[in-house]
Amino acid sequence: MERCERAVELFNGGMNCTQSVLAAFGSAYGLDAEAAVRLGAPFGGGIAFLQEVCGALTGAIMVMGLARGAGGSSRDGREGVNEIARAMAEQFREMNGSIHCKDLIECDITTAGGLAKARGNNGFAPCAGYVRAASRILEEML
């Protein structure tokens, strides 16, 4: 659980949810810290604050791709990791009620005003728990 807590620590230190999970877990699979932060940058807030799939879950699935993904262009080779990713998403949904950022933080960050309000009112505070949940699921499934 050390990497789980490291992910939460990185999130609380200013990284977005995706960056936190990628940076805490990615190095074990060849992803250096700078690349993890750069790769995860546009995925926070449910992809660029669009409030789609939770960034923490997205980061966890990306790490699973690094760990278990098949190389090349074989569709059959990807199916195994896709199955794992679906199981990760379902477990996250069972734990948190949704996999979508808009449902999880209960604040509309798709507008400049909503995003400013969330930032000002600590609207992203629940996300540390989602980073922890996604990280635990990832660790269990690795």
XYZ file of C-alpha atoms in Angstrom:
142
model
C 0.000 0.000 0.000
C 3.045 2.262 -0.015
C 2.448 3.348 -3.628
C -1.215 4.060 -2.826
C -0.235 6.489 -0.106
C 2.449 7.985 -2.358
C -0.247 8.678 -4.975
C -2.391 10.457 -2.372
C 0.634 12.417 -1.181
C 1.393 13.529 -4.748
C -2.233 14.552 -5.246
C -2.258 16.542 -2.009
C 1.003 18.144 -3.145
C -0.573 19.612 -6.270
C -0.599 16.968 -9.002
C -3.898 16.141 -10.616
C -5.514 12.775 -9.985
C -4.153 11.087 -13.113
C -0.635 12.420 -12.648
C -0.616 11.213 -9.046
C -1.403 7.611 -9.905
C 0.908 7.532 -12.929
C 3.814 9.046 -10.991
C 3.379 6.717 -8.015
C 3.108 3.502 -10.041
C 4.547 4.128 -13.499
C 8.247 3.860 -12.707
C 7.875 0.151 -11.976
C 6.852 -0.272 -15.627
C 9.368 2.001 -17.335
C 7.536 5.330 -17.140
C 9.788 7.994 -15.641
C 8.369 10.625 -13.301
C 8.594 13.543 -15.748
C 6.884 11.564 -18.497
C 4.168 10.479 -16.041
C 3.438 14.076 -15.087
C 3.399 15.240 -18.696
C 1.267 12.320 -19.900
C -1.267 12.746 -17.084
C -1.555 16.541 -17.330
C -4.653 16.728 -19.569
C -6.569 13.912 -17.874
C -7.418 15.543 -14.527
C -11.001 16.536 -13.844
C -12.346 13.713 -15.982
C -10.222 14.641 -19.023
C -9.455 18.351 -19.272
C -12.165 19.248 -16.713
C -14.886 17.754 -18.925
C -15.945 15.607 -15.961
C -15.984 12.350 -17.856
C -14.204 9.251 -16.443
C -12.437 9.968 -13.142
C -8.799 10.857 -13.726
C -7.597 8.630 -10.894
C -9.252 5.626 -12.524
C -7.868 6.681 -15.912
C -4.359 6.807 -14.453
C -4.774 3.393 -12.859
C -5.939 1.912 -16.166
C -2.976 3.529 -17.948
C -0.605 1.868 -15.485
C -2.361 -1.449 -16.029
C -1.745 -0.965 -19.744
C 1.955 -0.494 -19.040
C 2.012 -3.589 -16.842
C -0.152 -5.983 -18.833
C -0.843 -4.408 -22.201
C 0.011 -6.292 -25.348
C 2.329 -4.634 -27.834
C 1.616 -4.391 -31.515
C -1.667 -3.987 -33.272
C -3.314 -7.303 -32.461
C -6.916 -6.828 -31.380
C -6.847 -10.211 -29.675
C -3.737 -9.187 -27.756
C -5.524 -6.166 -26.294
C -8.616 -8.019 -25.137
C -6.997 -9.351 -21.958
C -6.027 -5.923 -20.664
C -9.394 -4.507 -21.748
C -11.091 -7.129 -19.607
C -8.943 -6.125 -16.633
C -9.704 -2.441 -17.242
C -13.447 -3.138 -17.301
C -13.128 -5.034 -14.011
C -11.188 -2.130 -12.503
C -13.872 0.329 -13.586
C -16.649 -1.854 -12.199
C -14.897 -2.245 -8.860
C -14.337 1.529 -8.698
C -18.042 2.091 -9.503
C -19.091 -0.333 -6.755
C -16.863 1.439 -4.224
C -17.788 5.012 -5.179
C -21.163 4.912 -6.911
C -19.862 6.128 -10.269
C -16.786 6.312 -12.470
C -17.625 9.820 -13.703
C -16.029 12.911 -12.217
C -19.274 14.896 -12.491
C -21.030 12.423 -10.194
C -18.125 11.977 -7.816
C -17.345 15.599 -6.955
C -20.889 16.933 -7.306
C -19.680 20.230 -8.706
C -19.822 21.492 -12.283
C -16.238 22.240 -13.267
C -16.988 22.409 -16.995
C -17.395 26.185 -16.722
C -14.818 28.754 -15.632
C -17.077 29.854 -12.771
C -17.677 26.319 -11.553
C -13.993 25.462 -11.739
C -13.046 28.611 -9.806
C -15.696 27.781 -7.200
C -14.414 24.208 -6.819
C -10.842 25.418 -6.460
C -11.836 28.108 -3.973
C -14.119 25.925 -1.868
C -11.818 22.907 -1.763
C -14.207 21.116 -4.121
C -11.476 18.681 -5.120
C -10.930 17.449 -1.535
C -12.906 14.208 -2.131
C -10.547 13.362 -4.977
C -7.810 12.214 -2.586
C -10.136 9.370 -1.636
C -10.704 8.519 -5.306
C -6.943 8.507 -5.890
C -6.600 6.107 -2.959
C -9.444 3.889 -4.220
C -8.107 3.682 -7.781
C -4.601 3.004 -6.472
C -5.801 0.195 -4.220
C -7.725 -1.426 -7.047
C -4.662 -1.149 -9.260
C -2.382 -2.621 -6.644
C -4.745 -5.541 -6.021
C -5.084 -6.312 -9.722
C -1.380 -6.060 -10.505
